[in-house]
CSV table of C-alpha atoms and ligand atoms in Angstrom, one decimal:
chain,number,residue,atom,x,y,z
J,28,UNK,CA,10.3,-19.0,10.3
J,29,UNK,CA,11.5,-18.7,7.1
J,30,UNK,CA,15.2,-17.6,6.3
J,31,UNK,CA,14.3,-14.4,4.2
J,32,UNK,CA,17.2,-12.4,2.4
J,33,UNK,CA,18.0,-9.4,3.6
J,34,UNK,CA,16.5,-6.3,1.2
J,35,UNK,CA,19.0,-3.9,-0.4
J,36,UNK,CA,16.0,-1.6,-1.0
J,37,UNK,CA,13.8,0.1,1.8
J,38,UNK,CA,10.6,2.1,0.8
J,39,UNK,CA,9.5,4.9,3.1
J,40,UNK,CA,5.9,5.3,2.9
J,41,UNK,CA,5.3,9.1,4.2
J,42,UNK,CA,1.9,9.1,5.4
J,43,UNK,CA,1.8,11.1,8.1
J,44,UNK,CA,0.0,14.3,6.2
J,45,UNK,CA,-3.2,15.9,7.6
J,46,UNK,CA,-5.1,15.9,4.3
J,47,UNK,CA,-6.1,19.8,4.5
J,48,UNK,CA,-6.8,20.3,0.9
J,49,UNK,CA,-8.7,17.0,0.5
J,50,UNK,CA,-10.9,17.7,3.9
J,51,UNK,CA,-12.0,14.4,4.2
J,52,UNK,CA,-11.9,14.6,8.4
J,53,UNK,CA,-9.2,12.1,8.8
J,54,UNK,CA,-5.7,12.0,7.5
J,55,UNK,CA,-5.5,11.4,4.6
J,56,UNK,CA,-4.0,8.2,4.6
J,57,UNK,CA,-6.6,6.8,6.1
J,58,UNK,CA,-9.8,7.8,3.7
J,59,UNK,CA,-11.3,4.8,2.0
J,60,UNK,CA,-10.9,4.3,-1.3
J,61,UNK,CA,-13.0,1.1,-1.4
J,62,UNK,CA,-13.4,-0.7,1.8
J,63,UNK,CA,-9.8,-0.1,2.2
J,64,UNK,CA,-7.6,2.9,3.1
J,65,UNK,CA,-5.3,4.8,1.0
J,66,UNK,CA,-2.8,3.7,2.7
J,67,UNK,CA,-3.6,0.0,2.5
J,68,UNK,CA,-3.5,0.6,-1.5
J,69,UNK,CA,-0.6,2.4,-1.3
J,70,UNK,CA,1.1,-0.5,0.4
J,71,UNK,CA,-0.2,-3.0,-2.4
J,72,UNK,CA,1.6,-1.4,-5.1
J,73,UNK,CA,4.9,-1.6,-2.6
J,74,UNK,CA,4.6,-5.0,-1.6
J,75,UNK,CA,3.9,-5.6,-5.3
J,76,UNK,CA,7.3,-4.9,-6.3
J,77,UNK,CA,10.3,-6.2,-5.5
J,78,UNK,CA,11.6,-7.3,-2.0
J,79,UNK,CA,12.3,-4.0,-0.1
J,80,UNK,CA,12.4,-3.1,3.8
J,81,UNK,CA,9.1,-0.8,4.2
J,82,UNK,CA,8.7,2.1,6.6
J,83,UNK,CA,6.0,3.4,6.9
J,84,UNK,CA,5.7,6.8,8.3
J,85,UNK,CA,2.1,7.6,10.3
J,86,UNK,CA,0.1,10.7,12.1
J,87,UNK,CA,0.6,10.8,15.9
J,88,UNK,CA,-2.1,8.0,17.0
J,89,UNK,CA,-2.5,6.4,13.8
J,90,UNK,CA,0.4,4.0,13.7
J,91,UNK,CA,-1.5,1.0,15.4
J,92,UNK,CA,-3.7,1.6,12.3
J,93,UNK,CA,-0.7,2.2,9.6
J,94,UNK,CA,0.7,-0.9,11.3
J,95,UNK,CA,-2.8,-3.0,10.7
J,96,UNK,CA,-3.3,-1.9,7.1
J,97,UNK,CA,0.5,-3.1,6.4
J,98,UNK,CA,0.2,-6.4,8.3
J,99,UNK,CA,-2.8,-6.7,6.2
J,100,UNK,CA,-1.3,-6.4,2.9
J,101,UNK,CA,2.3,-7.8,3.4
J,102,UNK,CA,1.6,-11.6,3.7
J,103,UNK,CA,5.0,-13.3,4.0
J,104,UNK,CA,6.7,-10.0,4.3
J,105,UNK,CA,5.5,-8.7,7.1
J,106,UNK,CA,8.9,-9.2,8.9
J,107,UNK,CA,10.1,-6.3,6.8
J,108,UNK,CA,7.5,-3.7,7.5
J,109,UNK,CA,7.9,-1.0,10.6
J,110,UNK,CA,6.0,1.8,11.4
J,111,UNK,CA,7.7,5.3,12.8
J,112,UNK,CA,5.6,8.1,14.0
J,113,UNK,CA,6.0,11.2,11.6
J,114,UNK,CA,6.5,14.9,11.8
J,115,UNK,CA,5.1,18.5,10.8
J,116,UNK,CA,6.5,19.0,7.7
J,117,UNK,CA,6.7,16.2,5.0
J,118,UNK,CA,10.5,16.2,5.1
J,119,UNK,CA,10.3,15.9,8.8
J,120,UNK,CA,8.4,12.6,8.4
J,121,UNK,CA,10.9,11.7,5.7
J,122,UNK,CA,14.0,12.3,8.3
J,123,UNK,CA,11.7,10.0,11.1
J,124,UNK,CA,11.5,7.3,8.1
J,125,UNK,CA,15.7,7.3,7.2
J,126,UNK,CA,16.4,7.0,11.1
J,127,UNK,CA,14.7,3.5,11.1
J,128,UNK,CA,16.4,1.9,7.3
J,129,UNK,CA,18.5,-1.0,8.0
J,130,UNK,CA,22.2,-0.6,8.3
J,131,UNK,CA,22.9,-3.0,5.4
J,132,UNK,CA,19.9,-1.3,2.8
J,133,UNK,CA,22.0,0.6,-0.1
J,134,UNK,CA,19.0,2.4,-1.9
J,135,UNK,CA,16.4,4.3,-0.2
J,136,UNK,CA,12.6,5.1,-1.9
J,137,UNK,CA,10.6,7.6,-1.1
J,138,UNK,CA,7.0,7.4,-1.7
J,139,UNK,CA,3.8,9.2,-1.1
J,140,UNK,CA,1.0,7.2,0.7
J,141,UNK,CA,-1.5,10.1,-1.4
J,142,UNK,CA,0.0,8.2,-4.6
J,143,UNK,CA,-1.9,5.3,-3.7
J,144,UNK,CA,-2.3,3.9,-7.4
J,145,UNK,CA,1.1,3.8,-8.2
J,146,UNK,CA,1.9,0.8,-10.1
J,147,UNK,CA,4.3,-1.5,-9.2
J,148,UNK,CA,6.5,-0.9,-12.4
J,149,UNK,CA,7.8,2.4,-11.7
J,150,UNK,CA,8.9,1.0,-8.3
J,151,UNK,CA,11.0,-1.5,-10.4
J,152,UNK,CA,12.3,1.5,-13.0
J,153,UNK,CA,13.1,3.5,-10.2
J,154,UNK,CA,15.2,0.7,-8.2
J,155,UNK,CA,16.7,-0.4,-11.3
J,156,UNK,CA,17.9,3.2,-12.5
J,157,UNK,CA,19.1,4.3,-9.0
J,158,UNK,CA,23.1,4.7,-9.5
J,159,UNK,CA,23.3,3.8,-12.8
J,160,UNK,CA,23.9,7.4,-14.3
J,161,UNK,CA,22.9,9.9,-10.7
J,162,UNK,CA,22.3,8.7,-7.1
J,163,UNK,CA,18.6,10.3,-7.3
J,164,UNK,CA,16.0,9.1,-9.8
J,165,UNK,CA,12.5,10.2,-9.8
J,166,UNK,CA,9.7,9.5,-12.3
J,167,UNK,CA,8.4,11.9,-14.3
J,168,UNK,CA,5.3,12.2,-16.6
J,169,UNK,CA,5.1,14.6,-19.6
J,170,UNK,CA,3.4,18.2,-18.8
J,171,UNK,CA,0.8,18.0,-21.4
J,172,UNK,CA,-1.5,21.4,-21.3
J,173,UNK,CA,0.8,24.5,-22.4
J,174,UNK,CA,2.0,26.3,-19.7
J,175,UNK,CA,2.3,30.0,-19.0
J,176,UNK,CA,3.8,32.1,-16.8
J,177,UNK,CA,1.8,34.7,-15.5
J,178,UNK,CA,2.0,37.5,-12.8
J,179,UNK,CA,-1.7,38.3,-11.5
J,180,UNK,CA,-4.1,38.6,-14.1
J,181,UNK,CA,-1.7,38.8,-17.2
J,182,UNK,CA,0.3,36.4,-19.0
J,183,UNK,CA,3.9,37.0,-18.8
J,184,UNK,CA,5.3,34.0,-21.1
J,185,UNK,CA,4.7,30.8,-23.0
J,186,UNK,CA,6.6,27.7,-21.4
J,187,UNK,CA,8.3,25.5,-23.5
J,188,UNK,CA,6.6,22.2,-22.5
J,189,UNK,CA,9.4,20.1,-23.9
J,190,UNK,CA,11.0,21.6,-21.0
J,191,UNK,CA,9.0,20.2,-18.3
J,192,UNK,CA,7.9,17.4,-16.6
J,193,UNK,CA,5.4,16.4,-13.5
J,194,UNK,CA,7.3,14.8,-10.6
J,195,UNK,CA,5.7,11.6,-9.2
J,196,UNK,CA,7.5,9.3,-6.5
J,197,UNK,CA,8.8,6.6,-5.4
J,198,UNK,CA,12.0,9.1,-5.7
J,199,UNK,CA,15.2,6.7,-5.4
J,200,UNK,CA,18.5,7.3,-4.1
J,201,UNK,CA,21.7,6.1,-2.9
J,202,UNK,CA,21.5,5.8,0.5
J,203,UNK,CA,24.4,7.3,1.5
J,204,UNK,CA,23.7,10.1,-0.9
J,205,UNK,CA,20.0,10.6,0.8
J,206,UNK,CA,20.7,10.5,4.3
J,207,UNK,CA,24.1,13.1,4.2
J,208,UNK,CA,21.6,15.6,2.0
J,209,UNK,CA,18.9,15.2,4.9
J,210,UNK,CA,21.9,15.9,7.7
J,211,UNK,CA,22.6,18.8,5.1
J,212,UNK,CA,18.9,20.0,4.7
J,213,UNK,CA,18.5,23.5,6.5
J,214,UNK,CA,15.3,24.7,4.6
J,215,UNK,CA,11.9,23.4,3.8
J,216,UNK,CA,12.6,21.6,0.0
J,217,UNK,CA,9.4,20.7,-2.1
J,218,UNK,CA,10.7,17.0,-2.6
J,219,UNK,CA,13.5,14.9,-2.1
J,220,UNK,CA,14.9,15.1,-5.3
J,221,UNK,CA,15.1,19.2,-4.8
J,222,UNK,CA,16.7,18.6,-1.9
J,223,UNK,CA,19.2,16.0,-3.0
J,224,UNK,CA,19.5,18.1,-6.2
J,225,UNK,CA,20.6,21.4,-3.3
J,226,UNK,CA,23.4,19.3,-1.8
J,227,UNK,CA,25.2,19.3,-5.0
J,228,UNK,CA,24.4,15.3,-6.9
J,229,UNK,CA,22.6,14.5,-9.9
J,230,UNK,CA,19.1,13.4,-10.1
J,231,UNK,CA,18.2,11.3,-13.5
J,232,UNK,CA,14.3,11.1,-14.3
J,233,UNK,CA,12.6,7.8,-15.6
J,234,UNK,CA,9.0,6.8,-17.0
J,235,UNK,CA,6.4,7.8,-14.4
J,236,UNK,CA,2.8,6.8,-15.0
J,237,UNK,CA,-0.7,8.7,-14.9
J,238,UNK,CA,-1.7,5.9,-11.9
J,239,UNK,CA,0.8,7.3,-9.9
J,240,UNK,CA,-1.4,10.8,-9.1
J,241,UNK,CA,-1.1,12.3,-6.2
J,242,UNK,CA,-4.8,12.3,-4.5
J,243,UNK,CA,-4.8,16.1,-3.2
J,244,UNK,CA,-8.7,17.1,-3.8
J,245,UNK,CA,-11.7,15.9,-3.4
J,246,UNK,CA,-11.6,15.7,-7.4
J,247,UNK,CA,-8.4,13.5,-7.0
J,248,UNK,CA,-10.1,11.4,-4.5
J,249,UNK,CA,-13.4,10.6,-7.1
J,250,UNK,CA,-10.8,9.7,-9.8
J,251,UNK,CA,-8.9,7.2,-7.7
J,252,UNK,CA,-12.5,5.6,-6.6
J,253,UNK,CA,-13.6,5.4,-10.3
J,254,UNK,CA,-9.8,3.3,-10.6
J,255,UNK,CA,-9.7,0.7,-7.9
J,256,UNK,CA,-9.8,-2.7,-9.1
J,257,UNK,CA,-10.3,-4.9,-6.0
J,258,UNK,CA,-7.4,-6.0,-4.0
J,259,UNK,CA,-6.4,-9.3,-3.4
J,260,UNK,CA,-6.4,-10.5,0.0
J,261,UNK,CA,-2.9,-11.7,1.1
J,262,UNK,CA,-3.1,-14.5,3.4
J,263,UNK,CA,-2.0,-13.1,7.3
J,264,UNK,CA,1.2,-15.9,7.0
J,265,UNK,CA,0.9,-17.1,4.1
J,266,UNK,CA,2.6,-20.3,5.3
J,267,UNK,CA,-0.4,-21.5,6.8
J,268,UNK,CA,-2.6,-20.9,3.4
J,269,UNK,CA,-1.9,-24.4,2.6
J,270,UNK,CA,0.2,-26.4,4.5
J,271,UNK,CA,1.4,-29.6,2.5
J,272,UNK,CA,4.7,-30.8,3.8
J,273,UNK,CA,5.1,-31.3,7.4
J,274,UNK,CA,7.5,-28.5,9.3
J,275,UNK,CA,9.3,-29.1,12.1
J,276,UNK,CA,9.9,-26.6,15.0
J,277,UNK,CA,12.7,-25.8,17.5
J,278,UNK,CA,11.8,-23.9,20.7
J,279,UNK,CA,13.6,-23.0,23.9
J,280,UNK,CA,13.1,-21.6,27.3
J,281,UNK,CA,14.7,-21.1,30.7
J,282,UNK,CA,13.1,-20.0,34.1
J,283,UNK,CA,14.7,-19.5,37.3
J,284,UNK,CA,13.6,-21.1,40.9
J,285,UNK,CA,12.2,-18.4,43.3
J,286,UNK,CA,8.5,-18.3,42.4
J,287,UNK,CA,5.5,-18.2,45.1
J,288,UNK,CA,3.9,-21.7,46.1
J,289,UNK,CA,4.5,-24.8,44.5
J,290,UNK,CA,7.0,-26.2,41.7
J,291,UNK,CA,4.7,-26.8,38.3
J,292,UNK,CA,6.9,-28.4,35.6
J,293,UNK,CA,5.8,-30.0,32.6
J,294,UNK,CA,2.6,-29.8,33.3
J,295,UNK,CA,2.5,-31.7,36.6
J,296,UNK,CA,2.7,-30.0,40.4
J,297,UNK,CA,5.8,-31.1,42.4
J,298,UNK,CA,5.1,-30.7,46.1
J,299,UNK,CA,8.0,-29.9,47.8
J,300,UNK,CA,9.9,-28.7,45.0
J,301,UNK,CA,10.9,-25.2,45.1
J,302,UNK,CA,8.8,-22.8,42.6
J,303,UNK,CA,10.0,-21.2,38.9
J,304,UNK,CA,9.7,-18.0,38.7
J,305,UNK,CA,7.9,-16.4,35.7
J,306,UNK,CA,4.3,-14.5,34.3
J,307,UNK,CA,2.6,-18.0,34.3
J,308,UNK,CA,3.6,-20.5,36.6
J,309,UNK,CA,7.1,-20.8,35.2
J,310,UNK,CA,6.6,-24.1,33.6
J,311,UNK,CA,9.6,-24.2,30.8
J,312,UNK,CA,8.9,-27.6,29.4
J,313,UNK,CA,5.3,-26.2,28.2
J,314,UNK,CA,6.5,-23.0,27.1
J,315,UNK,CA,9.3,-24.6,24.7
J,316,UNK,CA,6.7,-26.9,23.3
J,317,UNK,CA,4.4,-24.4,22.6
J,318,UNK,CA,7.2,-22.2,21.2
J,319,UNK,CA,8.4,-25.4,18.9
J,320,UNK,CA,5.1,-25.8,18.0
J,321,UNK,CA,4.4,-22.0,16.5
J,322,UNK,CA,7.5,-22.0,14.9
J,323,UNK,CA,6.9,-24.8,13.0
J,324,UNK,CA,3.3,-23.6,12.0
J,325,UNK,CA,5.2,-20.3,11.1
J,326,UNK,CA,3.1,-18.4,13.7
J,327,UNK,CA,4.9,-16.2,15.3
J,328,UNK,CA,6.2,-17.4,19.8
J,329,UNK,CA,4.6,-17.8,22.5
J,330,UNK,CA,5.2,-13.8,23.4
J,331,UNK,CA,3.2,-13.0,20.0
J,332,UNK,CA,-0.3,-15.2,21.9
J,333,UNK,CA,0.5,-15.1,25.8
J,334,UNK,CA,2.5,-12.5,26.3
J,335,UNK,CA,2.2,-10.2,29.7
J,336,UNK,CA,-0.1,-8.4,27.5
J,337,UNK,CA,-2.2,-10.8,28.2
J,338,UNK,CA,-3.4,-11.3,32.1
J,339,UNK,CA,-5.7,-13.9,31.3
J,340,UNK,CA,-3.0,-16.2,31.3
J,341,UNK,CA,-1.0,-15.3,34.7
J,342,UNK,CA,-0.7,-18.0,36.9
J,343,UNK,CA,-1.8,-20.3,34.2
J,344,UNK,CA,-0.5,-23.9,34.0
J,345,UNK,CA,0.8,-26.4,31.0
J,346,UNK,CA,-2.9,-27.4,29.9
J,347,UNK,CA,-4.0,-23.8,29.1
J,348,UNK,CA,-1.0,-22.7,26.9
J,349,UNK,CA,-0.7,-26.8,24.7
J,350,UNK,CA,-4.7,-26.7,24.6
J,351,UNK,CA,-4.8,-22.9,23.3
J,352,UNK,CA,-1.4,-23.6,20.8
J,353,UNK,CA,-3.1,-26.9,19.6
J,354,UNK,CA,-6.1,-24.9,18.8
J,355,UNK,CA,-4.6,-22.3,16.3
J,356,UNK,CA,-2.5,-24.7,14.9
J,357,UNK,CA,-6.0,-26.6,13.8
J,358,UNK,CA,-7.2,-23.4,12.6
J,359,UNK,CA,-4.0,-23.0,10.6
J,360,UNK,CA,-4.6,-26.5,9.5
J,361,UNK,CA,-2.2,-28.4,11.3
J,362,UNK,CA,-2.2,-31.1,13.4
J,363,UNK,CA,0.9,-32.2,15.4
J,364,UNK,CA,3.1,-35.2,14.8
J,365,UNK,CA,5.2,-35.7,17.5
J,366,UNK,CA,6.8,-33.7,20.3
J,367,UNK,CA,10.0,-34.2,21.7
J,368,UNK,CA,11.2,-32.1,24.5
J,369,UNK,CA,14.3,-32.3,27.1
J,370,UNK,CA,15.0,-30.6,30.8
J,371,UNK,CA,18.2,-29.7,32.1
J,372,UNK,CA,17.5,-29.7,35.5
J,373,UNK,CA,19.2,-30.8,39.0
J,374,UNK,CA,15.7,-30.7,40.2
J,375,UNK,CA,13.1,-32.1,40.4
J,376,UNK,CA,13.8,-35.7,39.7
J,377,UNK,CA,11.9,-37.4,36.9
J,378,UNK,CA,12.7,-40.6,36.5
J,379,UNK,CA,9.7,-41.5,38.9
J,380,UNK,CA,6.9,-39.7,37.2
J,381,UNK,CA,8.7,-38.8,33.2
J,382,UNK,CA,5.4,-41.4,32.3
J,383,UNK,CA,2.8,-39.4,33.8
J,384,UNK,CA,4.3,-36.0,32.9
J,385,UNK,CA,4.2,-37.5,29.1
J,386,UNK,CA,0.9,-38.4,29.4
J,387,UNK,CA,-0.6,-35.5,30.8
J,388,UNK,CA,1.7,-33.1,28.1
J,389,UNK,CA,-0.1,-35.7,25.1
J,390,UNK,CA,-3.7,-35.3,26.4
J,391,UNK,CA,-3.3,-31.4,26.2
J,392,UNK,CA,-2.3,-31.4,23.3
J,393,UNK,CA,-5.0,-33.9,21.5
J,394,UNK,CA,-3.4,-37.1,21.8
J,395,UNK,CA,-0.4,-36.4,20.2
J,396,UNK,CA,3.3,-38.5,21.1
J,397,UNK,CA,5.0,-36.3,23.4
J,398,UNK,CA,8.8,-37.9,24.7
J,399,UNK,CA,10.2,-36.5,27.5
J,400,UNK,CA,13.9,-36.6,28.6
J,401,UNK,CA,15.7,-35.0,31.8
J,402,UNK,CA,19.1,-34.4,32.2
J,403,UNK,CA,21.3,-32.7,34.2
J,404,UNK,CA,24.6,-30.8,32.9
J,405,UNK,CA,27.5,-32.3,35.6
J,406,UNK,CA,27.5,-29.3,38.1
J,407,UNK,CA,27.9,-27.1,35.0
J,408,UNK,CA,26.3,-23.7,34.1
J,409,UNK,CA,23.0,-22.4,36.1
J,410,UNK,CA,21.6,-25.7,35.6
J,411,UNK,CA,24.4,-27.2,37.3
J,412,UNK,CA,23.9,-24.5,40.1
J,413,UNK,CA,21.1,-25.1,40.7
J,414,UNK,CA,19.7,-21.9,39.8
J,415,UNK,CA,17.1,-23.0,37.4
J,416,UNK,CA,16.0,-24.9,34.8
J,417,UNK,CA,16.1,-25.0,30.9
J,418,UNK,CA,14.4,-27.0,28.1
J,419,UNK,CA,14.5,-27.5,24.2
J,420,UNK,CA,11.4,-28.9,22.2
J,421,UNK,CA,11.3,-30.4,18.8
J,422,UNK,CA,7.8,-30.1,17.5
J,423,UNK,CA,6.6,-31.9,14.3
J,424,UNK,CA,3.3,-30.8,12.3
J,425,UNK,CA,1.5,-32.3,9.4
J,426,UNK,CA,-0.7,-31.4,7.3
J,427,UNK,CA,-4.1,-31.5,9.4
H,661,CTP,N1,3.2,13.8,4.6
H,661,CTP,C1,3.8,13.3,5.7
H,661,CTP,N2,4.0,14.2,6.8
H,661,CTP,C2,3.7,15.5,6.7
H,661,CTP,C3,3.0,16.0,5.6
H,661,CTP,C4,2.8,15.1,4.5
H,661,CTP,O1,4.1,12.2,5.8
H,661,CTP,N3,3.9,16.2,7.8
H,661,CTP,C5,2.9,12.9,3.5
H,661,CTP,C6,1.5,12.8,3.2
H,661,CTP,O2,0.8,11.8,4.1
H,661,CTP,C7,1.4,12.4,1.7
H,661,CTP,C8,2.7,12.9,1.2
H,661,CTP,O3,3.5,13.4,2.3
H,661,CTP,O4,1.4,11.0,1.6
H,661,CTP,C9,2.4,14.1,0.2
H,661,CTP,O5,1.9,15.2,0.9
H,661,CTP,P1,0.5,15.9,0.6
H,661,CTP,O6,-0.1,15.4,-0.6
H,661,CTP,O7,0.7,17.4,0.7
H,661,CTP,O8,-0.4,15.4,1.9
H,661,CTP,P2,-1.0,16.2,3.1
H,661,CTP,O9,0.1,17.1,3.7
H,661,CTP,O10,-1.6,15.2,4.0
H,661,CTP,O11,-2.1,17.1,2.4
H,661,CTP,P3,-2.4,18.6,2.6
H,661,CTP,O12,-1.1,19.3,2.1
H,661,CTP,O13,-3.6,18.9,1.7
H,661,CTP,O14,-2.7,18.9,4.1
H,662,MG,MG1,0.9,18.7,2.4
């Protein structure tokens, strides 16, 4: 895993709108544009700008999907994306999104999934203006037909244009600023910046732009179709792209005796020896491989591939998990170096058979050197006890 810094910006991405006026029989976020959602090109334009937490805010049922689309689009980010279920009004779904904003995040975005063009420069104008002369900042674009006011059929007024402006989002705030004004909020407001605006602060407007349209109608939805320029395609972990230095991994693991039948530790059967419990067959010297192994390919633990989600793998011994881990590392391009791996155990011995358990750990995993140490900790901790045991793999992997 990489050591990322943490963002100071988080974008909430309401998306969580039914889409009435644009009919299109699915929310809205979820229309195609191309082959991809509005959503999905909404979150382009985010992950476009600069490193932010993103929450994105999805319809009852649709956050598997709102999850997939970001996943999709976030490449090396995807550690900063979350997805919260939203709520019946728009600033319902915007209070859903604040609850899940880091503690350490100082300025919050708000940003319409339906303003799925948006380009990534007036996320940078509005993060950059944000505090500078207001708390709220919102990008505006010039009202260019003449307006009137009018009651019925009549006209009542010109409008002095110079005096007006179309709000767009992302609208930025101070954090602190945003989430007392949504404690505060006890009426529907048409955006956030109204609503910051009613708790008393200043809101400061910047440079919107004419991409950053809100899609409402079926019109709307043509023009934004006749727009899309094809998205890139972000490599899922964009570690694995190319790999060209070798990475090293660390994993852990720990299982307790107690399980049903025999003891099955790395990789070899122990008759005799009492069981580990566990959803496979408790086998922490495999498990800490295979978890030293993914983290040095950068993909993901051993929960993220054989979790409980996943029966197929109960009861399972060492060969199944090293054979199935050597295989997407190979598709990640990877091949591994070397493993080294050490038990702290009372039990089982394994100064009689540390050989054969090396050997049969290697030929699971292609060949590869696998060392093998044992240890025990001098009566200390629930090693020591005799409770269970514990091991720590360092994995290597070059360039396949
Ligand atoms: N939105 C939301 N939760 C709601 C309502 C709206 O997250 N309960 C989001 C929409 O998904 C959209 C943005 O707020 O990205 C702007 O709202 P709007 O354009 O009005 O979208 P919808 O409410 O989906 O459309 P309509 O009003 O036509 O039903
Ligand atoms: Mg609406």
């Amino acid at each position: 895993m990489s050591i990322a810094p943490v963002p100071r910006v988080c974008v909430i991405v309401v998306a969580a709108g039914s889409g009435t006026r644009l009919g299109a029989g699915a929310p809205k976020a979820f229309v195609g544009l191309d082959e991809h959602t509005i959503l999905r090109h909404a979150l382009s334009g985010v992950f476009a700008a600069p490193l932010a937490q993103v929450v994105i805010v999805a319809p009852v049922g649709r956050e598997g999907a709102a999850l997939t689309d970001a996943l999709e689009t976030a490449g090396d980010r995807r550690d900063l994306v979350s997805v919260v279920t939203g709520g019946a009004t728009r600033q319902d779904s915007v209070a859903a999104g604040l609850h899940a904003v880091w503690p350490d995040v100082e300025v919050v975005l708000v940003h319409d999934a339906a303003r799925a063009l948006t380009p990534p420069a007036v996320f940078e104008r509005v993060i950059a203006a944000v505090g500078i002369d207001a708390p709220g900042v919102i990008p505006v674009t010039p009202v260019v037909d003449t307006i009137k006011r009018v009651a019925g059929a009549d006209v009542i007024a010109a409008v002095d244009r110079a005096e007006l402006a179309a709000a767009q989002t992302p609208q930025g705030f101070d954090r602190a600023v945003l989430d007392a004004a949504y404690r505060r909020a006890d009426q529907d407001f048409t955006d956030d910046a109204a609503l910051v605006a009613a708790a008393g602060h200043r809101v400061a407007v910047v440079e919107g732009d004419p991409r950053a349209f809100k899609i409402t109608t079926p019109a709307d939805l043509e023009r934004a179709r006749g727009l899309v320029a094809p998205l890139p395609v972000a490599p899922s972990v964009s570690l694995n792209a190319a790999p060209m230095m070798p990475r090293v991994g660390l994993g852990t693991d720990v299982h307790g005796f107690g399980g049903e039948g025999a003891l099955w530790l790395a990789g070899l059967e122990w008759p005799g020896e009492q069981a580990l419990s566990g959803h496979s067959d408790g086998d922490a010297v495999a498990h800490a491989i295979v978890d030293a192994l993914l983290a040095a390919a950068g993909l993901g633990d051993i929960g993220t591939h054989f979790g409980t989600d996943h029966p197929e793998y109960a009861g399972a011994h060492a060969e199944v998990f090293l054979r199935r881990t050597l295989g997407l590392l190979g598709e990640a391009g990877w091949r591994v170096g070397n493993v080294s791996v050490q038990v702290q155990a009372n039990r089982p011995r394994f100064s009689a058979r540390r050989a054969e358990a090396e050997s049969v750990l290697s030929a699971a995993l292609g060949g590869a050197s696998v060392s093998l140490s044992a240890t025990t900790t001098d009566g200390l901790g629930f090693t020591g006890r005799g409770e269970g045991v514990a091991a720590f793999a360092v994995a290597l992997l070059v360039p396949a």
